[in-house]
Amino acid sequence: MIRLALALPLTMLTGPAMAHGTLPGGGGFYSGALHPVVALDHLLAVLALGLLSGRLQTRLPVAGFVAGLIAGLAWAQPLPWGPVVILLLTLALGGVLAADMRLRARVLAGLALLLGAVLGTETDTGAAGLAATTGTIVAASLILLNAMALAGVLRAPPRGIVLRVAGSWLVAIACLMLALRLGGTA
């Protein structure tokens, strides 16, 4: 009873919970740059695209992804099915990576364009404006390029299995997140 009496005033001192809060003292650019890292579904999707692009040794998806991301950020209207599309694309890209399948560069660029556009619509830069938008584009592009570089190093035959394992983990995590989202708990 004493613990409850002590805990009750502490709960009244807390602020509102926010899913994608701003970085304290960070400003718009840093808040935008933090978003692709904090939003797990966005991070997984960009990693899947980067690892697959790096394994296939194609840079065409980078241009498609950035163009789609800019278009989605400019649209700035969340889509009701956006989070599900992000997880389905992660599932597909991770599955291709895990199965060690080949995709044409144009097909992958089209998927990258779609992924970038949906990620952009699901990123609320709101009042932070151009600085947060720029931060989001820079951070997402750096994640993509670093994943591509890592995949380029790991694609050699003895280490190539690492990419397949990463793809299977991406599939597993995307399936779990999709099940939670469609089950109504996420």
PDB file of C-alpha atoms in Angstrom:
ATOM      1  CA  MET A   1       0.000   0.000   0.000  1.00  0.00           C
ATOM      2  CA  ILE A   2       2.864   2.341   0.810  1.00  0.00           C
ATOM      3  CA  ARG A   3       4.477   1.573  -2.570  1.00  0.00           C
ATOM      4  CA  LEU A   4       1.242   2.474  -4.332  1.00  0.00           C
ATOM      5  CA  ALA A   5       1.014   5.731  -2.429  1.00  0.00           C
ATOM      6  CA  LEU A   6       4.588   6.585  -3.469  1.00  0.00           C
ATOM      7  CA  ALA A   7       4.162   5.473  -7.102  1.00  0.00           C
ATOM      8  CA  LEU A   8       0.930   7.358  -7.773  1.00  0.00           C
ATOM      9  CA  PRO A   9       2.447  10.875  -7.616  1.00  0.00           C
ATOM     10  CA  LEU A  10       5.325   9.737  -9.838  1.00  0.00           C
ATOM     11  CA  THR A  11       2.942   8.579 -12.555  1.00  0.00           C
ATOM     12  CA  MET A  12       1.320  11.999 -12.570  1.00  0.00           C
ATOM     13  CA  LEU A  13       4.666  13.663 -13.265  1.00  0.00           C
ATOM     14  CA  THR A  14       5.270  11.792 -16.517  1.00  0.00           C
ATOM     15  CA  GLY A  15       4.719  13.388 -19.906  1.00  0.00           C
ATOM     16  CA  PRO A  16       2.772  11.971 -22.823  1.00  0.00           C
ATOM     17  CA  ALA A  17       4.120   8.873 -24.538  1.00  0.00           C
ATOM     18  CA  MET A  18       5.093   9.427 -28.164  1.00  0.00           C
ATOM     19  CA  ALA A  19       5.932   6.724 -30.689  1.00  0.00           C
ATOM     20  CA  HIS A  20       8.322   8.937 -32.654  1.00  0.00           C
ATOM     21  CA  GLY A  21       9.354  11.745 -30.383  1.00  0.00           C
ATOM     22  CA  THR A  22      11.970  14.321 -31.116  1.00  0.00           C
ATOM     23  CA  LEU A  23      15.515  14.157 -29.891  1.00  0.00           C
ATOM     24  CA  PRO A  24      15.738  16.518 -26.917  1.00  0.00           C
ATOM     25  CA  GLY A  25      17.767  19.542 -27.988  1.00  0.00           C
ATOM     26  CA  GLY A  26      18.457  17.928 -31.337  1.00  0.00           C
ATOM     27  CA  GLY A  27      16.281  20.002 -33.591  1.00  0.00           C
ATOM     28  CA  GLY A  28      14.686  19.043 -36.861  1.00  0.00           C
ATOM     29  CA  PHE A  29      17.630  17.503 -38.712  1.00  0.00           C
ATOM     30  CA  TYR A  30      18.561  15.149 -35.889  1.00  0.00           C
ATOM     31  CA  SER A  31      14.968  14.150 -35.277  1.00  0.00           C
ATOM     32  CA  GLY A  32      14.576  13.326 -38.953  1.00  0.00           C
ATOM     33  CA  ALA A  33      17.866  11.429 -39.017  1.00  0.00           C
ATOM     34  CA  LEU A  34      16.866   9.417 -35.974  1.00  0.00           C
ATOM     35  CA  HIS A  35      13.564   8.248 -37.462  1.00  0.00           C
ATOM     36  CA  PRO A  36      14.893   5.538 -39.838  1.00  0.00           C
ATOM     37  CA  VAL A  37      16.903   4.086 -36.971  1.00  0.00           C
ATOM     38  CA  VAL A  38      14.149   4.157 -34.344  1.00  0.00           C
ATOM     39  CA  ALA A  39      11.278   2.881 -36.501  1.00  0.00           C
ATOM     40  CA  LEU A  40      12.146  -0.821 -36.583  1.00  0.00           C
ATOM     41  CA  ASP A  41      10.013  -1.681 -39.616  1.00  0.00           C
ATOM     42  CA  HIS A  42      11.683   1.125 -41.611  1.00  0.00           C
ATOM     43  CA  LEU A  43      15.163   0.052 -40.515  1.00  0.00           C
ATOM     44  CA  LEU A  44      14.563  -3.591 -41.438  1.00  0.00           C
ATOM     45  CA  ALA A  45      13.170  -2.680 -44.854  1.00  0.00           C
ATOM     46  CA  VAL A  46      16.145  -0.461 -45.727  1.00  0.00           C
ATOM     47  CA  LEU A  47      18.581  -3.113 -44.474  1.00  0.00           C
ATOM     48  CA  ALA A  48      16.890  -5.785 -46.589  1.00  0.00           C
ATOM     49  CA  LEU A  49      17.048  -3.571 -49.676  1.00  0.00           C
ATOM     50  CA  GLY A  50      20.683  -2.667 -49.023  1.00  0.00           C
ATOM     51  CA  LEU A  51      21.857  -6.223 -48.400  1.00  0.00           C
ATOM     52  CA  LEU A  52      20.096  -7.495 -51.502  1.00  0.00           C
ATOM     53  CA  SER A  53      21.382  -4.631 -53.672  1.00  0.00           C
ATOM     54  CA  GLY A  54      24.914  -5.188 -52.404  1.00  0.00           C
ATOM     55  CA  ARG A  55      24.735  -8.926 -53.040  1.00  0.00           C
ATOM     56  CA  LEU A  56      23.488  -8.343 -56.578  1.00  0.00           C
ATOM     57  CA  GLN A  57      26.121  -5.610 -57.111  1.00  0.00           C
ATOM     58  CA  THR A  58      23.716  -3.044 -58.487  1.00  0.00           C
ATOM     59  CA  ARG A  59      23.454   0.624 -57.569  1.00  0.00           C
ATOM     60  CA  LEU A  60      20.280   1.318 -59.529  1.00  0.00           C
ATOM     61  CA  PRO A  61      18.012   0.706 -56.495  1.00  0.00           C
ATOM     62  CA  VAL A  62      19.698   3.569 -54.630  1.00  0.00           C
ATOM     63  CA  ALA A  63      18.372   6.100 -57.115  1.00  0.00           C
ATOM     64  CA  GLY A  64      14.915   4.509 -57.054  1.00  0.00           C
ATOM     65  CA  PHE A  65      14.840   4.450 -53.265  1.00  0.00           C
ATOM     66  CA  VAL A  66      15.923   8.081 -52.843  1.00  0.00           C
ATOM     67  CA  ALA A  67      13.497   9.270 -55.530  1.00  0.00           C
ATOM     68  CA  GLY A  68      10.645   7.358 -53.906  1.00  0.00           C
ATOM     69  CA  LEU A  69      11.589   8.609 -50.442  1.00  0.00           C
ATOM     70  CA  ILE A  70      11.603  12.234 -51.607  1.00  0.00           C
ATOM     71  CA  ALA A  71       8.244  11.772 -53.344  1.00  0.00           C
ATOM     72  CA  GLY A  72       6.733  10.113 -50.266  1.00  0.00           C
ATOM     73  CA  LEU A  73       8.042  12.807 -47.941  1.00  0.00           C
ATOM     74  CA  ALA A  74       6.628  15.470 -50.264  1.00  0.00           C
ATOM     75  CA  TRP A  75       3.244  13.709 -50.286  1.00  0.00           C
ATOM     76  CA  ALA A  76       3.276  13.734 -46.454  1.00  0.00           C
ATOM     77  CA  GLN A  77      -0.007  11.830 -46.101  1.00  0.00           C
ATOM     78  CA  PRO A  78       0.193   8.483 -44.279  1.00  0.00           C
ATOM     79  CA  LEU A  79      -1.400   5.612 -46.149  1.00  0.00           C
ATOM     80  CA  PRO A  80      -3.761   3.353 -44.197  1.00  0.00           C
ATOM     81  CA  TRP A  81      -1.983   0.249 -45.478  1.00  0.00           C
ATOM     82  CA  GLY A  82       1.533   1.726 -45.457  1.00  0.00           C
ATOM     83  CA  PRO A  83       2.992  -0.208 -42.491  1.00  0.00           C
ATOM     84  CA  VAL A  84       1.714  -3.493 -43.911  1.00  0.00           C
ATOM     85  CA  VAL A  85       3.278  -2.744 -47.323  1.00  0.00           C
ATOM     86  CA  ILE A  86       6.608  -1.954 -45.641  1.00  0.00           C
ATOM     87  CA  LEU A  87       6.561  -5.295 -43.822  1.00  0.00           C
ATOM     88  CA  LEU A  88       5.485  -7.198 -46.960  1.00  0.00           C
ATOM     89  CA  LEU A  89       8.324  -5.627 -48.944  1.00  0.00           C
ATOM     90  CA  THR A  90      10.760  -6.522 -46.156  1.00  0.00           C
ATOM     91  CA  LEU A  91       9.420 -10.069 -46.256  1.00  0.00           C
ATOM     92  CA  ALA A  92       9.852 -10.269 -50.032  1.00  0.00           C
ATOM     93  CA  LEU A  93      13.340  -8.729 -50.111  1.00  0.00           C
ATOM     94  CA  GLY A  94      14.495 -10.863 -47.188  1.00  0.00           C
ATOM     95  CA  GLY A  95      13.063 -13.966 -48.849  1.00  0.00           C
ATOM     96  CA  VAL A  96      14.946 -13.273 -52.086  1.00  0.00           C
ATOM     97  CA  LEU A  97      18.106 -12.740 -50.059  1.00  0.00           C
ATOM     98  CA  ALA A  98      17.601 -15.920 -48.010  1.00  0.00           C
ATOM     99  CA  ALA A  99      16.832 -18.023 -51.092  1.00  0.00           C
ATOM    100  CA  ASP A 100      19.914 -16.618 -52.860  1.00  0.00           C
ATOM    101  CA  MET A 101      17.760 -15.707 -55.857  1.00  0.00           C
ATOM    102  CA  ARG A 102      18.642 -13.285 -58.609  1.00  0.00           C
ATOM    103  CA  LEU A 103      16.540 -10.254 -59.493  1.00  0.00           C
ATOM    104  CA  ARG A 104      16.946  -7.942 -62.431  1.00  0.00           C
ATOM    105  CA  ALA A 105      18.315  -4.548 -61.459  1.00  0.00           C
ATOM    106  CA  ARG A 106      15.216  -2.830 -62.871  1.00  0.00           C
ATOM    107  CA  VAL A 107      12.860  -4.993 -60.824  1.00  0.00           C
ATOM    108  CA  LEU A 108      14.834  -4.274 -57.680  1.00  0.00           C
ATOM    109  CA  ALA A 109      14.893  -0.559 -58.552  1.00  0.00           C
ATOM    110  CA  GLY A 110      11.098  -0.621 -58.922  1.00  0.00           C
ATOM    111  CA  LEU A 111      10.729  -2.291 -55.522  1.00  0.00           C
ATOM    112  CA  ALA A 112      13.151   0.283 -54.085  1.00  0.00           C
ATOM    113  CA  LEU A 113      11.072   3.111 -55.551  1.00  0.00           C
ATOM    114  CA  LEU A 114       7.905   1.674 -54.004  1.00  0.00           C
ATOM    115  CA  LEU A 115       9.616   1.096 -50.659  1.00  0.00           C
ATOM    116  CA  GLY A 116      11.039   4.621 -50.592  1.00  0.00           C
ATOM    117  CA  ALA A 117       7.660   6.146 -51.424  1.00  0.00           C
ATOM    118  CA  VAL A 118       5.817   4.219 -48.725  1.00  0.00           C
ATOM    119  CA  LEU A 119       8.531   4.907 -46.148  1.00  0.00           C
ATOM    120  CA  GLY A 120       8.305   8.593 -47.020  1.00  0.00           C
ATOM    121  CA  THR A 121       4.556   8.719 -46.509  1.00  0.00           C
ATOM    122  CA  GLU A 122       4.938   6.950 -43.166  1.00  0.00           C
ATOM    123  CA  THR A 123       7.571   9.421 -41.908  1.00  0.00           C
ATOM    124  CA  ASP A 124       6.050  12.422 -40.196  1.00  0.00           C
ATOM    125  CA  THR A 125       8.455  15.335 -40.436  1.00  0.00           C
ATOM    126  CA  GLY A 126       5.582  17.677 -39.588  1.00  0.00           C
ATOM    127  CA  ALA A 127       6.486  21.034 -38.119  1.00  0.00           C
ATOM    128  CA  ALA A 128      10.229  20.294 -38.270  1.00  0.00           C
ATOM    129  CA  GLY A 129       9.986  20.800 -42.032  1.00  0.00           C
ATOM    130  CA  LEU A 130      12.914  20.784 -44.420  1.00  0.00           C
ATOM    131  CA  ALA A 131      15.570  20.055 -41.792  1.00  0.00           C
ATOM    132  CA  ALA A 132      13.837  16.863 -40.611  1.00  0.00           C
ATOM    133  CA  THR A 133      13.141  15.813 -44.190  1.00  0.00           C
ATOM    134  CA  THR A 134      16.803  16.250 -45.066  1.00  0.00           C
ATOM    135  CA  GLY A 135      17.829  14.299 -41.962  1.00  0.00           C
ATOM    136  CA  THR A 136      15.536  11.423 -42.912  1.00  0.00           C
ATOM    137  CA  ILE A 137      16.872  11.267 -46.471  1.00  0.00           C
ATOM    138  CA  VAL A 138      20.499  11.398 -45.330  1.00  0.00           C
ATOM    139  CA  ALA A 139      20.089   8.760 -42.601  1.00  0.00           C
ATOM    140  CA  ALA A 140      18.060   6.340 -44.734  1.00  0.00           C
ATOM    141  CA  SER A 141      20.539   6.693 -47.602  1.00  0.00           C
ATOM    142  CA  LEU A 142      23.496   6.055 -45.297  1.00  0.00           C
ATOM    143  CA  ILE A 143      21.838   2.936 -43.879  1.00  0.00           C
ATOM    144  CA  LEU A 144      21.165   1.710 -47.411  1.00  0.00           C
ATOM    145  CA  LEU A 145      24.703   2.395 -48.656  1.00  0.00           C
ATOM    146  CA  ASN A 146      26.348   0.842 -45.595  1.00  0.00           C
ATOM    147  CA  ALA A 147      24.231  -2.295 -45.930  1.00  0.00           C
ATOM    148  CA  MET A 148      25.225  -2.489 -49.606  1.00  0.00           C
ATOM    149  CA  ALA A 149      28.913  -2.163 -48.715  1.00  0.00           C
ATOM    150  CA  LEU A 150      28.598  -4.854 -46.051  1.00  0.00           C
ATOM    151  CA  ALA A 151      26.876  -7.207 -48.481  1.00  0.00           C
ATOM    152  CA  GLY A 152      29.592  -6.560 -51.048  1.00  0.00           C
ATOM    153  CA  VAL A 153      32.202  -7.743 -48.557  1.00  0.00           C
ATOM    154  CA  LEU A 154      30.142 -10.731 -47.406  1.00  0.00           C
ATOM    155  CA  ARG A 155      29.089 -12.068 -50.784  1.00  0.00           C
ATOM    156  CA  ALA A 156      32.261 -14.142 -51.310  1.00  0.00           C
ATOM    157  CA  PRO A 157      31.495 -17.908 -51.215  1.00  0.00           C
ATOM    158  CA  PRO A 158      32.710 -18.828 -47.737  1.00  0.00           C
ATOM    159  CA  ARG A 159      30.962 -15.831 -46.193  1.00  0.00           C
ATOM    160  CA  GLY A 160      27.959 -15.726 -48.535  1.00  0.00           C
ATOM    161  CA  ILE A 161      25.957 -17.851 -46.115  1.00  0.00           C
ATOM    162  CA  VAL A 162      25.905 -14.879 -43.724  1.00  0.00           C
ATOM    163  CA  LEU A 163      23.720 -12.949 -46.179  1.00  0.00           C
ATOM    164  CA  ARG A 164      21.331 -15.876 -46.490  1.00  0.00           C
ATOM    165  CA  VAL A 165      21.072 -16.113 -42.708  1.00  0.00           C
ATOM    166  CA  ALA A 166      20.482 -12.349 -42.490  1.00  0.00           C
ATOM    167  CA  GLY A 167      17.734 -12.715 -45.101  1.00  0.00           C
ATOM    168  CA  SER A 168      16.065 -15.480 -43.113  1.00  0.00           C
ATOM    169  CA  TRP A 169      16.173 -13.344 -39.967  1.00  0.00           C
ATOM    170  CA  LEU A 170      14.658 -10.429 -41.840  1.00  0.00           C
ATOM    171  CA  VAL A 171      11.864 -12.722 -43.024  1.00  0.00           C
ATOM    172  CA  ALA A 172      11.268 -14.054 -39.513  1.00  0.00           C
ATOM    173  CA  ILE A 173      11.163 -10.603 -37.914  1.00  0.00           C
ATOM    174  CA  ALA A 174       8.927  -9.221 -40.675  1.00  0.00           C
ATOM    175  CA  CYS A 175       6.530 -12.163 -40.230  1.00  0.00           C
ATOM    176  CA  LEU A 176       6.320 -11.575 -36.491  1.00  0.00           C
ATOM    177  CA  MET A 177       5.782  -7.834 -36.898  1.00  0.00           C
ATOM    178  CA  LEU A 178       3.191  -8.439 -39.605  1.00  0.00           C
ATOM    179  CA  ALA A 179       1.334 -10.918 -37.400  1.00  0.00           C
ATOM    180  CA  LEU A 180       1.318  -8.401 -34.544  1.00  0.00           C
ATOM    181  CA  ARG A 181       0.135  -5.587 -36.802  1.00  0.00           C
ATOM    182  CA  LEU A 182      -2.631  -7.634 -38.424  1.00  0.00           C
ATOM    183  CA  GLY A 183      -3.597  -9.073 -35.037  1.00  0.00           C
ATOM    184  CA  GLY A 184      -4.268  -5.561 -33.827  1.00  0.00           C
ATOM    185  CA  THR A 185      -1.591  -5.327 -31.144  1.00  0.00           C
ATOM    186  CA  ALA A 186       0.956  -3.172 -32.975  1.00  0.00           C
TER     187      ALA A 186
END
